Coordinates of N, CA and C in Angstrom, one line a residue:
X1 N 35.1 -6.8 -2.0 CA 35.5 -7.8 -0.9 C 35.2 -7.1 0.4
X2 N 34.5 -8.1 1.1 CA 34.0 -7.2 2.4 C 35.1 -7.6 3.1
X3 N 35.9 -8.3 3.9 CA 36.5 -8.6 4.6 C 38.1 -8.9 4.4
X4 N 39.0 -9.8 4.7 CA 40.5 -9.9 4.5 C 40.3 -11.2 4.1
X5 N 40.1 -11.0 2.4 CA 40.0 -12.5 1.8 C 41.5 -13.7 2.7
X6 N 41.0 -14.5 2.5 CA 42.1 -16.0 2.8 C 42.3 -16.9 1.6
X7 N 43.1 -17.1 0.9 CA 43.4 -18.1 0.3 C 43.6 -19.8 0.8
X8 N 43.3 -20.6 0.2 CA 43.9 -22.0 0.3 C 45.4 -22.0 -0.1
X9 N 45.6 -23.0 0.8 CA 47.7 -23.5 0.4 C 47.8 -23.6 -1.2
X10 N 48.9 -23.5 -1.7 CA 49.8 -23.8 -2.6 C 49.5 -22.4 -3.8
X11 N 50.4 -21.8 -4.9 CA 50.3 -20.7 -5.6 C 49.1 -20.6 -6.5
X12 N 48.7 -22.1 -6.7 CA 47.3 -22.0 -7.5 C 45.7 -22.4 -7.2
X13 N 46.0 -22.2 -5.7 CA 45.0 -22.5 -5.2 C 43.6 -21.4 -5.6
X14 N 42.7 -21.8 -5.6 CA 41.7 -20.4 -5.7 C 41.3 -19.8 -4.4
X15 N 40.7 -18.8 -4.8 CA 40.6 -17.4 -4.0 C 39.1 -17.8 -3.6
X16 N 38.6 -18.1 -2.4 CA 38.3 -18.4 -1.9 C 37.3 -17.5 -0.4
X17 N 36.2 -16.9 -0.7 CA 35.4 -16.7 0.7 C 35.5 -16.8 2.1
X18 N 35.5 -16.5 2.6 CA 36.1 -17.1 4.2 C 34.3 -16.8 5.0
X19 N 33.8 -17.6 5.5 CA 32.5 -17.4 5.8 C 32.8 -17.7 7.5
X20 N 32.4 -17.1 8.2 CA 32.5 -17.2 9.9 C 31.2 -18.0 9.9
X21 N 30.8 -19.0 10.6 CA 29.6 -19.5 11.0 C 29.5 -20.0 12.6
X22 N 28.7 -19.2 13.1 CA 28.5 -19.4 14.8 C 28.5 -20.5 15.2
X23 N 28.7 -20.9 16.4 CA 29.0 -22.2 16.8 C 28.0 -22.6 17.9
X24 N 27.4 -23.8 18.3 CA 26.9 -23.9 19.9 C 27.7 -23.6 20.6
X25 N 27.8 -24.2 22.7 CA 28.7 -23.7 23.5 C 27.9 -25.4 24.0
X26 N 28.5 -26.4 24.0 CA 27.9 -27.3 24.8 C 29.0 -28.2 25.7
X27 N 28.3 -29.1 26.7 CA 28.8 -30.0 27.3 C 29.0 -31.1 26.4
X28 N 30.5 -31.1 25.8 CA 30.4 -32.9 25.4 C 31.5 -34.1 25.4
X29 N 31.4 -35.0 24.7 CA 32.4 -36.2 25.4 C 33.0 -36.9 23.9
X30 N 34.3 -36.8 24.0 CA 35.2 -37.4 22.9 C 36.4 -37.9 23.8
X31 N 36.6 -39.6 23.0 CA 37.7 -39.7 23.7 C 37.6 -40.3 25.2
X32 N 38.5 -39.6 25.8 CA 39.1 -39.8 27.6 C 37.8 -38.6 28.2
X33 N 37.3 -37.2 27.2 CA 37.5 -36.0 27.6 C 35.8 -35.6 27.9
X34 N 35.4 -35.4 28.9 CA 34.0 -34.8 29.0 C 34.1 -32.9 29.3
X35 N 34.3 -31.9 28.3 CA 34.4 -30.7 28.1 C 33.7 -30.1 27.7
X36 N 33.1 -28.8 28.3 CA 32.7 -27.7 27.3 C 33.0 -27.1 26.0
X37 N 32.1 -27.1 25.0 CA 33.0 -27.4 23.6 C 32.5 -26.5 23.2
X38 N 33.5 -26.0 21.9 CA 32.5 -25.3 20.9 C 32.1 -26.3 19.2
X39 N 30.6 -26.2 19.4 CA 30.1 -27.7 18.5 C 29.9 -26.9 17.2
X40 N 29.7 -27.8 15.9 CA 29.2 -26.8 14.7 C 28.9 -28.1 14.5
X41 N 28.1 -28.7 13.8 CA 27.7 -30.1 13.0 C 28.3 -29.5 12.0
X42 N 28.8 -30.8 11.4 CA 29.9 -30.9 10.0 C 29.0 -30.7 8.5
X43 N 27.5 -30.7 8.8 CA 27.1 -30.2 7.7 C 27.2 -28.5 7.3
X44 N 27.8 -27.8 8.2 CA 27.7 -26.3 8.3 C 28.6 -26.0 7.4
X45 N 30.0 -26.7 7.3 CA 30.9 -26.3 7.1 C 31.6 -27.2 5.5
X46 N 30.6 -28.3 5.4 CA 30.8 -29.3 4.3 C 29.7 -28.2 3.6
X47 N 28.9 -27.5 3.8 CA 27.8 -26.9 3.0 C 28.5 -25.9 2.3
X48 N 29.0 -25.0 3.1 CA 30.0 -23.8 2.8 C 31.1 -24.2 2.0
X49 N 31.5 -25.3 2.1 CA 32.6 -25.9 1.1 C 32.5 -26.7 -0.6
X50 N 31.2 -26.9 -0.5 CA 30.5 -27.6 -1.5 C 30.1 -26.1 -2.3
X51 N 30.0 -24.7 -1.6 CA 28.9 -23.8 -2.2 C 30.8 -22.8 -2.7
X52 N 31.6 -23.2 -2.2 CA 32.6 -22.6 -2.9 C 33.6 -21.9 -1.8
X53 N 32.9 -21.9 -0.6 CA 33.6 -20.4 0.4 C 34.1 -21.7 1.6
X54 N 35.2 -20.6 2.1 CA 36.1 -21.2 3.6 C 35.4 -21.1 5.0
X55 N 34.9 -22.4 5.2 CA 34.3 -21.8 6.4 C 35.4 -21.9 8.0
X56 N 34.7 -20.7 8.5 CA 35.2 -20.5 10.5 C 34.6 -20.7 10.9
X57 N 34.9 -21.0 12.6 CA 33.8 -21.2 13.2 C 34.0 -19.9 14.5
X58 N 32.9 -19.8 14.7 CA 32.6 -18.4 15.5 C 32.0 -18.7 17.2
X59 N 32.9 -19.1 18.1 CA 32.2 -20.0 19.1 C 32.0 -18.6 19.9
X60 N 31.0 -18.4 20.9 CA 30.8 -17.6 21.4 C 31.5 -16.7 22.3
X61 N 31.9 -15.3 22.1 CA 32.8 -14.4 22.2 C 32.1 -13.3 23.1
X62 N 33.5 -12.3 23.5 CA 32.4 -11.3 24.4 C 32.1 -10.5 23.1
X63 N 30.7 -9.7 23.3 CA 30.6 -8.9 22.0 C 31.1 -8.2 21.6
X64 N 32.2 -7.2 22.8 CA 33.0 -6.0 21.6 C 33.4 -6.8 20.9
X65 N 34.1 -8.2 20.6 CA 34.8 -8.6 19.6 C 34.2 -8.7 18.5
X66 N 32.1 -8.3 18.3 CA 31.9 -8.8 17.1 C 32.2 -8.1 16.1
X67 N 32.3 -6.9 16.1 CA 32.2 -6.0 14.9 C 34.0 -5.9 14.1
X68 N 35.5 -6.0 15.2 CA 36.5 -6.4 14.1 C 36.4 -7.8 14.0
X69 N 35.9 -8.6 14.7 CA 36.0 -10.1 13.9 C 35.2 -10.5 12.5
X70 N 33.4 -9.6 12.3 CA 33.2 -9.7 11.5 C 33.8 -8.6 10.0
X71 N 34.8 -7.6 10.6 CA 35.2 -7.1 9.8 C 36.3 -7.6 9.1
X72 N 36.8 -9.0 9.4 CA 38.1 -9.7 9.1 C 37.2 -10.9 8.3
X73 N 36.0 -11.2 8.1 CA 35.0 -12.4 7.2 C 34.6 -11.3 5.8
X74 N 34.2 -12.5 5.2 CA 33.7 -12.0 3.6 C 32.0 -11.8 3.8
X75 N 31.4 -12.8 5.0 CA 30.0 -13.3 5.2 C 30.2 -13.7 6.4
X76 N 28.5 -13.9 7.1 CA 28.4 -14.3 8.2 C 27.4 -15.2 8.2
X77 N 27.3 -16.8 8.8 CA 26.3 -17.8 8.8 C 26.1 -17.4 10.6
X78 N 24.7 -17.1 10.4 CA 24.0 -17.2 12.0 C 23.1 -18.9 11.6
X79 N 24.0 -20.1 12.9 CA 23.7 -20.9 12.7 C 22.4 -21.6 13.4
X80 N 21.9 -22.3 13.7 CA 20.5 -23.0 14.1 C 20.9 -23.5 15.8
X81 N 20.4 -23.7 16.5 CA 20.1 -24.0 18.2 C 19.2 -23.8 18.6
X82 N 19.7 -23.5 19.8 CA 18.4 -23.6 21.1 C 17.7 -22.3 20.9
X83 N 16.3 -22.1 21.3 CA 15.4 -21.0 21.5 C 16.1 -19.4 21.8
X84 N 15.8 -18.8 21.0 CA 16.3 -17.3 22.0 C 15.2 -17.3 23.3
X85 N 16.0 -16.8 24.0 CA 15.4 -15.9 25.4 C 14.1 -15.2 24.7
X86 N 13.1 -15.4 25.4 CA 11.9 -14.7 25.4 C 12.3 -13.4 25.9
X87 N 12.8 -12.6 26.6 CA 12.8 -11.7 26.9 C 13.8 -10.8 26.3
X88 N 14.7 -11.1 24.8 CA 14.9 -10.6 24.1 C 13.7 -9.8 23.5
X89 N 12.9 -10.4 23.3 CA 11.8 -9.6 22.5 C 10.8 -9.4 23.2
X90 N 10.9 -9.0 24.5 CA 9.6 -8.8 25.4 C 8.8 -9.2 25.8
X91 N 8.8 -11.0 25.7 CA 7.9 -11.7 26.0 C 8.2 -12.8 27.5
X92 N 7.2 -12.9 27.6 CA 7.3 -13.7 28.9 C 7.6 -15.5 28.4
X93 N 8.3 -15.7 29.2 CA 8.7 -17.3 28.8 C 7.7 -18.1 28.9
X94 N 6.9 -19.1 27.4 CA 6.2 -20.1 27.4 C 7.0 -21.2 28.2
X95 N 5.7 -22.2 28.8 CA 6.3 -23.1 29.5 C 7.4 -24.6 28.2
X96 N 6.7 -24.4 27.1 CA 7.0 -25.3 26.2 C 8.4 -24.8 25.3
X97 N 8.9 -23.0 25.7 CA 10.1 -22.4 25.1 C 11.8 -22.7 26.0
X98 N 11.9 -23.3 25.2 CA 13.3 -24.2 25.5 C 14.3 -23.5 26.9
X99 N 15.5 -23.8 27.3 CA 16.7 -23.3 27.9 C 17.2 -22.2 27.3
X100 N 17.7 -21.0 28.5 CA 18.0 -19.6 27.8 C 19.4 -20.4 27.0
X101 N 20.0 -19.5 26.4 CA 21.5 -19.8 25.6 C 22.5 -18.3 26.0
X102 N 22.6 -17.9 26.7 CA 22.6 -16.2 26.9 C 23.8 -15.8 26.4
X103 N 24.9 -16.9 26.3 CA 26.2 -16.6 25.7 C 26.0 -16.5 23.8
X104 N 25.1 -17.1 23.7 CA 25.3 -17.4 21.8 C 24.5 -16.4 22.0
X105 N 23.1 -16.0 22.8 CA 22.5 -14.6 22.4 C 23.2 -13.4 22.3
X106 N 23.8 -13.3 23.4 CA 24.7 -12.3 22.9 C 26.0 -12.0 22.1
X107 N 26.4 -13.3 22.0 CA 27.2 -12.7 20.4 C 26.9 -12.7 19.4
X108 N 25.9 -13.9 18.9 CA 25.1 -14.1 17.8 C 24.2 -12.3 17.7
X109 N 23.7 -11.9 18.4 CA 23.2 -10.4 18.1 C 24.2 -9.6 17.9
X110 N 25.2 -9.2 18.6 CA 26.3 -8.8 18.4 C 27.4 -8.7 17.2
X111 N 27.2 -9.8 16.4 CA 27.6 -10.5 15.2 C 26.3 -10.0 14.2
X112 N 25.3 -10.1 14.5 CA 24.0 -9.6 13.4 C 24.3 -8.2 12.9
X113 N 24.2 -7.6 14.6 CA 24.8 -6.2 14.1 C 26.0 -5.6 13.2
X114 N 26.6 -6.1 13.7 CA 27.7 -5.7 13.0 C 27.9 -6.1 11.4
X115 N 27.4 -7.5 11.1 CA 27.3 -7.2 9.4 C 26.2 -6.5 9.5
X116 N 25.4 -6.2 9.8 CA 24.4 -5.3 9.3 C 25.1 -3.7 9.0
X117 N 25.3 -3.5 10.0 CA 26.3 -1.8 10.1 C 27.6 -1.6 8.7
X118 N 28.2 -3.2 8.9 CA 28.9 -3.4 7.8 C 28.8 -3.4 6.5
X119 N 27.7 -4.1 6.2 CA 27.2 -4.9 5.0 C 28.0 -5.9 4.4
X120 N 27.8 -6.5 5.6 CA 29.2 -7.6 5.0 C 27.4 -9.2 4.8
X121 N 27.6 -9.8 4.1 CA 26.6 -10.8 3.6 C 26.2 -12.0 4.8
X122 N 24.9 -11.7 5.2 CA 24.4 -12.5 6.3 C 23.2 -13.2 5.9
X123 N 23.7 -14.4 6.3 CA 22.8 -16.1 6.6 C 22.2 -16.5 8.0
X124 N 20.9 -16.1 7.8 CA 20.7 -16.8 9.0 C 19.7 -18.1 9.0
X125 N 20.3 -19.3 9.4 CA 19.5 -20.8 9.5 C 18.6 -20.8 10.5
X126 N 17.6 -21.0 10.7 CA 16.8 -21.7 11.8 C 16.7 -20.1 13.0
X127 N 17.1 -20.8 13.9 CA 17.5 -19.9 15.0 C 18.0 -18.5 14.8
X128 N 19.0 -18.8 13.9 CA 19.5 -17.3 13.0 C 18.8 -16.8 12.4
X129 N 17.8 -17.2 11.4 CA 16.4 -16.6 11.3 C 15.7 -15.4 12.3
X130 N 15.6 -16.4 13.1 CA 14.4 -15.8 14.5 C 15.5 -15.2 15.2
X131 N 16.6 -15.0 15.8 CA 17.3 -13.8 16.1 C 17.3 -12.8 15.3
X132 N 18.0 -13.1 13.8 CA 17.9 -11.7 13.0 C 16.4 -11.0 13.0
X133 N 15.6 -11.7 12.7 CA 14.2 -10.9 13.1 C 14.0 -10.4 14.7
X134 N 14.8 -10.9 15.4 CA 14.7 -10.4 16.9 C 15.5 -9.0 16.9
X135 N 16.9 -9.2 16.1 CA 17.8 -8.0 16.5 C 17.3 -6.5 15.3
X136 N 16.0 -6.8 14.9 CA 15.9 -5.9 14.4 C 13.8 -5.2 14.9
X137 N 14.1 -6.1 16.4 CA 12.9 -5.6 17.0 C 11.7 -6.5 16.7
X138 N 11.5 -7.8 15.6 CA 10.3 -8.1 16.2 C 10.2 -9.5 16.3
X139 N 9.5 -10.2 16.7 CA 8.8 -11.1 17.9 C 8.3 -12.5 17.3
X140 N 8.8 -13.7 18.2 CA 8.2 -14.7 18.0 C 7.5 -15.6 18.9
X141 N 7.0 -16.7 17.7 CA 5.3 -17.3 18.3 C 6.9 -18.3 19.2
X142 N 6.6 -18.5 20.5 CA 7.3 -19.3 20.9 C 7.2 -21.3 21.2
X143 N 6.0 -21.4 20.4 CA 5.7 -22.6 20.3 C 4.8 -23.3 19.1
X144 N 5.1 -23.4 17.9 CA 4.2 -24.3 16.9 C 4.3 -25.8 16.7
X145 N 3.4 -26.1 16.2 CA 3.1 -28.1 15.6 C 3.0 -28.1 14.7
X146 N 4.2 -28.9 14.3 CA 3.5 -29.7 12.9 C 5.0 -29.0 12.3
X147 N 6.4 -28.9 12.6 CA 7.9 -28.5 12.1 C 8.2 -29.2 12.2
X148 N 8.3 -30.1 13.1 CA 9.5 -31.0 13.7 C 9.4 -32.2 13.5
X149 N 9.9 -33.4 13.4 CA 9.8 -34.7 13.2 C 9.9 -35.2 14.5
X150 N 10.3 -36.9 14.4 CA 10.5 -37.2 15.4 C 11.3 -36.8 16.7
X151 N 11.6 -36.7 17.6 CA 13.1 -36.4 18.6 C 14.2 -36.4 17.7
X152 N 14.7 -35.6 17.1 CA 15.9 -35.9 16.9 C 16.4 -36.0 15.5
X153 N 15.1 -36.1 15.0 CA 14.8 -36.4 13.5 C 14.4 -35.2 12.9
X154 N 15.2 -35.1 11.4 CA 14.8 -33.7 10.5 C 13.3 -34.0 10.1
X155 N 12.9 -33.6 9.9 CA 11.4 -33.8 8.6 C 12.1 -32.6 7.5
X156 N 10.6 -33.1 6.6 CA 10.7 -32.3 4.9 C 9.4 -31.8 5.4
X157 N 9.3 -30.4 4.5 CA 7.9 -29.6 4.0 C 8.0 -28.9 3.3
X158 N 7.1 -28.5 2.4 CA 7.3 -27.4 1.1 C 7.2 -25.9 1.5
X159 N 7.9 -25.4 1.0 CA 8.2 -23.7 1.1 C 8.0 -23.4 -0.4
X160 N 7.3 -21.9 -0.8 CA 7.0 -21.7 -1.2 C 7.4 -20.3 -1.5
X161 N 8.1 -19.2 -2.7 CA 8.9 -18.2 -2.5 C 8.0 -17.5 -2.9
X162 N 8.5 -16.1 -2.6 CA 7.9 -15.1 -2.5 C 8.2 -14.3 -4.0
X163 N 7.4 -14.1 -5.4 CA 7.7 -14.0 -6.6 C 8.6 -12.4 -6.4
X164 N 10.0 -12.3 -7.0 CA 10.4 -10.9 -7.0 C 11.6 -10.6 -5.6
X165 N 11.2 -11.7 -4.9 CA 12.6 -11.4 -3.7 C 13.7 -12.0 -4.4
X166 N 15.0 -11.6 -3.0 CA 16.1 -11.9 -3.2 C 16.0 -14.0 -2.9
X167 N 15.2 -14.9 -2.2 CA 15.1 -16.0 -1.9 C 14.4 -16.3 -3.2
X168 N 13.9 -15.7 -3.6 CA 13.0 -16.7 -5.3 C 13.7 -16.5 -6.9
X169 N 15.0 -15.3 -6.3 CA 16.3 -15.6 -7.3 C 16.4 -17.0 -7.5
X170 N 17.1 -16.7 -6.3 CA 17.6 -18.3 -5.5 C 17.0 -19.2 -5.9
X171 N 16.0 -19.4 -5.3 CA 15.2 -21.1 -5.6 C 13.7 -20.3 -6.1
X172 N 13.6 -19.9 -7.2 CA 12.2 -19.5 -7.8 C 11.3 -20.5 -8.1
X173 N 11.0 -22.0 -7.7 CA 9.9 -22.8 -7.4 C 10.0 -23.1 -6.1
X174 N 8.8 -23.6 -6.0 CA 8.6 -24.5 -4.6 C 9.8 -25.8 -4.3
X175 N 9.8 -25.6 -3.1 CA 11.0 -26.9 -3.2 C 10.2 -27.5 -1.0
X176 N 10.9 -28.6 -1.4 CA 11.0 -29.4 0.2 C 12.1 -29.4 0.4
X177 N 12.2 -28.4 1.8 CA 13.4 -28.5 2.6 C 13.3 -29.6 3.7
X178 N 14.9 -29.5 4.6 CA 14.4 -30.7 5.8 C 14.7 -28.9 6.7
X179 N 13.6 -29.8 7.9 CA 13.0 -28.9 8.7 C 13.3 -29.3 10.2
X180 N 13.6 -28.4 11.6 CA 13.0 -29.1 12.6 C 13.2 -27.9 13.7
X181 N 11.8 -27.2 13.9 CA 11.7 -26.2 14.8 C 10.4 -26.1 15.4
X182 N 10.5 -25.3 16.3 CA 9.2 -25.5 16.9 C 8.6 -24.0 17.5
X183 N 9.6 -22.9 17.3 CA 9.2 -21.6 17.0 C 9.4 -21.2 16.0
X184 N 8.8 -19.7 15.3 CA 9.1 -19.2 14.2 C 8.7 -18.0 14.3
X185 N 9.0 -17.2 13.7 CA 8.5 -15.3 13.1 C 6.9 -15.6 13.6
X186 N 6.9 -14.1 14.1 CA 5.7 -13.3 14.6 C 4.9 -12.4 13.8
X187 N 5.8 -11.3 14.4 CA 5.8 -10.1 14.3 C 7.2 -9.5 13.2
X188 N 7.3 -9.1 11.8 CA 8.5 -9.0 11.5 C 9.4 -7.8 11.8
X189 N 10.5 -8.0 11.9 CA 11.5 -7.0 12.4 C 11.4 -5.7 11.6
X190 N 12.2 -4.6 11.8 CA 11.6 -3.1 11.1 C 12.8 -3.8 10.0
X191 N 12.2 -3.2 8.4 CA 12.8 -3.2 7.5 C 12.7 -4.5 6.8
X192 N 12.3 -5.5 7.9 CA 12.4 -6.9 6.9 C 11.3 -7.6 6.3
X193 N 11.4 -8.2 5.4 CA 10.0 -9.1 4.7 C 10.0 -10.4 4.4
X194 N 9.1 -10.5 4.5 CA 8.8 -12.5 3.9 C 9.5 -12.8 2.7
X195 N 9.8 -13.7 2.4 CA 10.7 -14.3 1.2 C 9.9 -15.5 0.9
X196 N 9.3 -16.5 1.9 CA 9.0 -17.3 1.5 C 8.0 -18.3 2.6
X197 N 7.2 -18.8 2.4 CA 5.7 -19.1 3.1 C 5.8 -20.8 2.8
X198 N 5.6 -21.4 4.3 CA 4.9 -23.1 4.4 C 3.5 -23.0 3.9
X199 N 2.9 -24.3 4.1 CA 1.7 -24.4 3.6 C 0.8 -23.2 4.8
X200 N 1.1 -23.9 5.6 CA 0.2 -23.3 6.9 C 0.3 -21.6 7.2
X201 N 0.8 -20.7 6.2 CA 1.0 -19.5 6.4 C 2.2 -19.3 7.0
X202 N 2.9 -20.3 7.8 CA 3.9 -20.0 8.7 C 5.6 -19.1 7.6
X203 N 6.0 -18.0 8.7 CA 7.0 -17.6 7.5 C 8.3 -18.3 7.3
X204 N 8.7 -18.4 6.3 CA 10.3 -19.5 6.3 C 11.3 -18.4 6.1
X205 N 10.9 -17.8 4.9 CA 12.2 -16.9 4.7 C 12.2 -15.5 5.0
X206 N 12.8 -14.9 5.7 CA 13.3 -13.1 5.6 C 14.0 -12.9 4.7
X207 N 14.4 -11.2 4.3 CA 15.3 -10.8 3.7 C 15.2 -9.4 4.4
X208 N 15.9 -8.4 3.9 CA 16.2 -6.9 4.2 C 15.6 -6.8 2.3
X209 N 15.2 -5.6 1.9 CA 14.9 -5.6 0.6 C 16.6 -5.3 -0.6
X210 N 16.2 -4.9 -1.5 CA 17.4 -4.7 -2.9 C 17.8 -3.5 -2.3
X211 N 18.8 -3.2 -2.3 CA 19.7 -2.4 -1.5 C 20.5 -1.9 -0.3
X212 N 19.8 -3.1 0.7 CA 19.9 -3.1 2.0 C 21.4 -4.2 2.0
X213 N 21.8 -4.6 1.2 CA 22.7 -5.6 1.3 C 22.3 -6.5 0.7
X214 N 22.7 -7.8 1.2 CA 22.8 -9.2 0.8 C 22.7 -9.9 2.5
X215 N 20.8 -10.0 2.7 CA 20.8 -10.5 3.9 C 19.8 -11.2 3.4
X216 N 19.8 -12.6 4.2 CA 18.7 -13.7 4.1 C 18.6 -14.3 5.4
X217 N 17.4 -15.0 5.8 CA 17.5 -15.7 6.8 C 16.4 -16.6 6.3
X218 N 16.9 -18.0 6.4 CA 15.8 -19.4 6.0 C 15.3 -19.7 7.8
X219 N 14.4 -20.4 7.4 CA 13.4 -21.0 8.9 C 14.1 -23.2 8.7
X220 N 14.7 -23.1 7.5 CA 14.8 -24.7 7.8 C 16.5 -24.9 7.9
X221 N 16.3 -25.8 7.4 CA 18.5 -26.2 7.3 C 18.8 -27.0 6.1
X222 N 19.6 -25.5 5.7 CA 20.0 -26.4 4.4 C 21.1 -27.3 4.5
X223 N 21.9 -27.1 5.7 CA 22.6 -27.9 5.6 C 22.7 -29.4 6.0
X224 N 21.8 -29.7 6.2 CA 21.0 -31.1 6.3 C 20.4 -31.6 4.5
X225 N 20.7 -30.7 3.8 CA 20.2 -31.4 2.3 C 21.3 -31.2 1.0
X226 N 20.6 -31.4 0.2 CA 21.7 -31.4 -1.3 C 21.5 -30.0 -1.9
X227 N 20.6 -29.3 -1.2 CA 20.9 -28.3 -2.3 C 21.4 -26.9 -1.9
X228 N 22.3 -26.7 -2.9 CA 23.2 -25.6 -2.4 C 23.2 -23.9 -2.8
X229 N 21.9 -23.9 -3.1 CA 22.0 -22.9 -3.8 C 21.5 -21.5 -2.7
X230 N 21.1 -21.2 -1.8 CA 20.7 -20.6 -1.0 C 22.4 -20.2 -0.4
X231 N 23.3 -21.0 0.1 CA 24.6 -21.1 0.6 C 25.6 -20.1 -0.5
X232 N 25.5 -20.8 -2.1 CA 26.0 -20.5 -3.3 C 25.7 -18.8 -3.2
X233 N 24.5 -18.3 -2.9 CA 24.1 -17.0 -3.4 C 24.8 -16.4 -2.1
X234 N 24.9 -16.9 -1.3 CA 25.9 -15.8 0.0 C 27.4 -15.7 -0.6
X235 N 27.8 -16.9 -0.7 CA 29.3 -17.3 -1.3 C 29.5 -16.3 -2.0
X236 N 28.7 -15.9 -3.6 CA 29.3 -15.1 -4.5 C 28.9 -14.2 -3.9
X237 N 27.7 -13.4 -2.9 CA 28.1 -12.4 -2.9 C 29.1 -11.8 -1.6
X238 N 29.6 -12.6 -1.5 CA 31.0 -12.6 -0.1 C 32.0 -12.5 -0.8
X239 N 32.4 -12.8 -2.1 CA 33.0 -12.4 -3.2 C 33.5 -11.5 -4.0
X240 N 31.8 -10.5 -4.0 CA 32.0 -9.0 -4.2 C 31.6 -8.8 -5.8

């Protein structure tokens, strides 16, 4: 058990995961109330609950707090947003590379690190992807065609796993995920490897190799789909 398991109410409840999953920091409107919030779309947390584990939500913090907060989780979900900062990884800002986020950058890296130091079980979606490859030194294309759907809209494309990784455990055929980004992996971070390949070469999945832990990072969103098994393989191993 990596962290201070939590149970659900009543004596026969089951024992249960506690998975922290990062949060946006946005302007929004419910109600009477127009507030700065901390957002998670409800598929984050209906995903995590379908795959077995408790999910938290992790709204952006100053960073000493990441390393006892993630030492109080079983796992950590680095979830999907806006662009990292170009100048996390040395690059000068494309005109087509989105708004900085500088609060989620730095606790979201802050949080990377620390299950990493830990070894406590890390997911990274989308964004979480391309940071975890950032916090371990390497670089992204800050603008591709042909991820994204309409405005606003997921698309599907085929991924393709890498025979022998920890991701083709997981899902050992080809499958269609739903998708919607418009950066992705470069350059890979020191220690990490491909898991799994689009048509166009583009990379979908990282991992750290067999023994480095229990780290993955997908390029699409699972939790925009039905299948749970990518989520499932963090769960049990948040478990122990």
């Amino acid at each position: 058990m990596h962290g201070m398991r939590r149970t659900t109410d009543g004596p026969d409840a089951p024992d249960r995961p506690l998975i922290g999953v990062s949060t946006y920091l946005e302007s929004a409107r419910w109600g009477v109330w127009e507030l700065e919030a901390a957002l998670l779309p409800e598929g984050y947390p209906r995903l995590v609950r379908a795959a077995g584990g408790l999910a938290a939500m992790l709204p952006p913090d100053e960073p000493a707090y990441a390393a006892p907060t993630v030492a109080r989780l079983d796992a950590v979900v680095i979830a999907g947003g806006p662009d990292v900062e170009p100048s996390r990884y040395g690059a000068v800002r494309d005109a087509r590379c989105g708004p900085e986020a500088r609060a989620r950058d730095d606790w979201e890296l802050a949080l990377i690190e620390a299950a990493l130091a830990s070894g406590t079980p890390l997911l990274g979606i989308c964004r979480g992807m391309q940071l975890l490859n950032v916090a371990l030194g390497g670089t992204l294309v800050q603008h591709l065609d042909g991820h994204a759907g309409t405005v606003g809209v997921f698309g599907r494309h085929p991924v393709k796993p890498v025979p022998g990784s920890l991701y083709a455990e997981l899902v050992p055929e080809e499958a269609s995920v739903p998708a919607y980004h418009h950066q992705a992996v470069d350059r890979l971070g020191a220690g990490l490897v491909a898991s799994a390949y689009a048509e166009d070469g583009t990379v979908e999945a990282v991992e750290l190799p067999a023994g480095a832990g229990w780290v993955l990072g997908v390029q699409w969103h699972p939790e925009m789909g039905g299948d749970l098994r990518v989520m499932a393989g963090l769960v049990r191993a948040a478990g122990g």
